[in-house]
Amino acid sequence: MEKHQHGFLLIFFIVISLGLMSFISCIIAEFKKAKEDEMKLDNKLCYLPESEAFSYGIAALVCLVIAQIIGNLLICSNFYFRKDEDSSKAKKPKIATAFLVFSWTCCGVGVIILSGSISMSRKQMYGKGWLNQKCYVVRDGVFIGSGFIALISIAATLVSAFFPIATLKTEQPTRIHAQLV
């Protein structure tokens, strides 16, 4: 049981580290994103160089997805390695499941926002553009917002992972040993 707890804590810190790296990458991407004054216009055609936000956004996206997957493996292993005698009446608490669904929803929203922002941070050539042959620039705060969504997603995953443990400690019945005469 001791090895299981150390492994659980190690994975917990890996998930937290990946979540923080995702958040920090989003913050850096916000400051490195392309500005409107970098856009070059030639009549109706536009050109926007690739910004460093592209690579930081990719890093944030990869860290978020990996943290989400590892966090869910943590939850699954927590249910798998639990002994029958230590388990509570509810194998899958409803609150933990709700946090897990919320976590995946936030992760999905974060991936969509990051993907769009990353795509806009690529080089946009004359006549090609990002969409409809027009150049687009990521609005202020989009990368920071996706960073906060990533943090919320990871936090919800970790709460979902720890909730069954907290439930075990509070729901176990107190055993009273009768004295045999």
Coordinates of C-alpha atoms in Angstrom, one line a residue:
M1 CA 0.0 0.0 0.0
E2 CA 2.9 2.3 0.7
K3 CA 4.2 2.0 -2.9
H4 CA 0.7 2.8 -4.2
Q5 CA 0.6 6.0 -2.2
H6 CA 4.1 7.1 -3.4
G7 CA 3.2 6.3 -7.0
F8 CA -0.1 8.2 -6.6
L9 CA 1.7 11.3 -5.3
L10 CA 4.3 11.1 -8.1
I11 CA 1.6 11.0 -10.8
F12 CA -0.3 13.7 -9.0
F13 CA 2.8 16.0 -9.1
I14 CA 3.4 15.1 -12.8
V15 CA -0.2 16.1 -13.6
I16 CA 0.2 19.4 -11.7
S17 CA 3.5 20.1 -13.4
L18 CA 2.0 19.5 -16.8
G19 CA -1.0 21.7 -16.0
L20 CA 1.3 24.5 -14.9
M21 CA 3.5 24.2 -17.9
S22 CA 0.4 24.4 -20.1
F23 CA -0.7 27.6 -18.2
I24 CA 2.7 29.2 -18.4
S25 CA 3.0 28.3 -22.1
C26 CA -0.4 30.0 -22.7
I27 CA 0.8 33.1 -20.8
I28 CA 4.1 33.3 -22.9
A29 CA 2.1 32.7 -26.1
E30 CA -0.1 35.7 -25.2
F31 CA 2.9 38.0 -25.1
K32 CA 4.5 36.4 -28.2
K33 CA 1.4 36.5 -30.4
A34 CA 1.4 38.5 -33.7
K35 CA 0.2 42.1 -33.4
E36 CA -1.9 43.9 -36.0
D37 CA 0.9 46.2 -36.9
E38 CA 3.0 43.2 -38.1
M39 CA 0.4 42.6 -40.8
K40 CA 1.4 43.7 -44.3
L41 CA -1.3 44.7 -46.8
D42 CA -1.1 44.7 -50.6
N43 CA -4.4 46.0 -51.9
K44 CA -6.8 43.4 -50.7
L45 CA -4.2 40.8 -50.0
C46 CA -2.5 40.4 -46.6
Y47 CA 0.6 38.8 -45.1
L48 CA 1.2 37.9 -41.5
P49 CA 4.4 36.2 -40.4
E50 CA 4.4 33.2 -38.1
S51 CA 4.7 34.2 -34.4
E52 CA 6.4 32.5 -31.6
A53 CA 2.9 32.0 -30.1
F54 CA 2.5 29.1 -32.5
S55 CA 5.2 26.9 -30.8
Y56 CA 4.2 28.0 -27.3
G57 CA 0.5 27.2 -28.1
I58 CA 1.5 23.7 -29.4
A59 CA 3.4 23.1 -26.1
A60 CA 0.4 24.3 -24.1
L61 CA -2.0 22.1 -26.0
V62 CA 0.3 19.0 -25.7
C63 CA 0.8 19.5 -22.0
L64 CA -2.9 20.0 -21.4
V65 CA -3.9 16.8 -23.3
I66 CA -1.1 14.7 -21.6
A67 CA -2.0 16.0 -18.2
Q68 CA -5.7 15.2 -18.8
I69 CA -4.9 11.6 -19.9
I70 CA -2.5 10.9 -17.1
G71 CA -5.0 12.4 -14.6
N72 CA -7.7 10.0 -15.9
L73 CA -5.3 7.1 -15.7
L74 CA -4.7 8.2 -12.1
I75 CA -8.5 8.0 -11.4
C76 CA -8.8 4.6 -13.1
S77 CA -5.9 3.2 -11.2
N78 CA -7.4 4.6 -8.0
F79 CA -10.6 2.6 -8.6
Y80 CA -8.7 -0.5 -9.8
F81 CA -6.2 -0.8 -6.9
R82 CA -8.7 -0.2 -4.2
K83 CA -9.2 -3.3 -2.1
D84 CA -12.8 -4.6 -1.6
E85 CA -12.6 -4.3 2.2
D86 CA -11.5 -0.6 1.9
S87 CA -14.2 0.4 -0.6
S88 CA -17.2 2.4 0.4
K89 CA -20.8 1.6 -0.6
A90 CA -20.5 3.8 -3.7
K91 CA -17.8 2.5 -6.0
K92 CA -18.0 5.6 -8.3
P93 CA -19.2 8.6 -6.3
K94 CA -21.6 10.9 -8.3
I95 CA -19.7 14.0 -7.3
A96 CA -16.4 12.6 -8.5
T97 CA -18.0 11.6 -11.8
A98 CA -19.5 15.2 -12.1
F99 CA -16.0 16.7 -11.7
L100 CA -14.6 14.3 -14.2
V101 CA -17.3 15.2 -16.8
F102 CA -16.7 18.9 -16.0
S103 CA -12.9 18.3 -16.4
W104 CA -13.3 16.8 -19.9
T105 CA -15.7 19.5 -20.9
C106 CA -13.2 22.2 -19.9
C107 CA -10.4 20.3 -21.6
G108 CA -12.5 20.1 -24.8
V109 CA -13.2 23.8 -24.7
G110 CA -9.5 24.6 -24.0
V111 CA -8.4 22.4 -26.9
I112 CA -10.8 24.1 -29.3
I113 CA -9.7 27.6 -28.2
L114 CA -6.1 26.7 -28.3
S115 CA -6.3 25.0 -31.7
G116 CA -8.0 28.0 -33.3
S117 CA -5.4 30.4 -31.7
I118 CA -2.5 28.2 -32.7
S119 CA -3.9 28.0 -36.3
M120 CA -4.1 31.8 -36.5
S121 CA -0.5 32.1 -35.2
R122 CA 0.9 30.3 -38.3
K123 CA 2.3 32.2 -41.3
Q124 CA -0.5 33.7 -43.4
M125 CA 0.7 34.2 -46.9
Y126 CA -0.6 36.8 -49.5
G127 CA -3.8 35.6 -50.9
K128 CA -4.0 32.5 -48.6
G129 CA -4.9 34.0 -45.3
W130 CA -6.3 32.1 -42.4
L131 CA -9.9 32.0 -43.5
N132 CA -11.6 33.2 -46.7
Q133 CA -8.2 34.6 -47.9
K134 CA -8.2 37.1 -45.0
C135 CA -5.6 37.5 -42.3
Y136 CA -6.7 37.2 -38.7
V137 CA -4.9 38.0 -35.5
V138 CA -5.6 36.4 -32.2
R139 CA -7.5 38.7 -29.9
D140 CA -6.0 39.9 -26.6
G141 CA -6.6 37.5 -23.7
V142 CA -7.5 34.4 -25.7
F143 CA -4.3 32.5 -24.8
I144 CA -4.6 33.6 -21.2
G145 CA -8.2 32.5 -21.1
S146 CA -7.3 29.1 -22.5
G147 CA -4.6 28.9 -19.9
F148 CA -7.1 29.4 -17.1
I149 CA -9.4 26.9 -18.7
A150 CA -6.5 24.4 -18.7
L151 CA -6.0 25.0 -15.0
I152 CA -9.6 24.5 -14.2
S153 CA -9.6 21.3 -16.2
I154 CA -6.6 19.9 -14.4
A155 CA -8.0 21.0 -11.0
A156 CA -11.3 19.3 -11.7
T157 CA -9.5 16.1 -12.7
L158 CA -7.4 16.1 -9.5
V159 CA -10.5 16.7 -7.4
S160 CA -12.2 13.8 -9.1
A161 CA -9.1 11.7 -8.4
F162 CA -9.0 12.6 -4.7
F163 CA -12.7 12.6 -4.0
P164 CA -12.9 8.7 -3.7
I165 CA -10.0 8.8 -1.3
A166 CA -11.7 11.4 0.9
T167 CA -15.0 9.5 0.6
L168 CA -13.2 6.3 1.9
K169 CA -11.9 8.0 4.9
T170 CA -15.2 9.6 5.9
E171 CA -17.6 6.9 5.0
Q172 CA -16.0 3.9 6.7
P173 CA -18.0 2.6 9.5
T174 CA -16.5 2.6 13.0
R175 CA -15.8 -0.9 14.1
I176 CA -16.6 -1.7 17.7
H177 CA -15.1 -4.9 19.1
A178 CA -17.3 -6.6 21.6
Q179 CA -15.5 -8.1 24.6
L180 CA -15.9 -11.8 24.8
V181 CA -16.4 -13.2 28.3

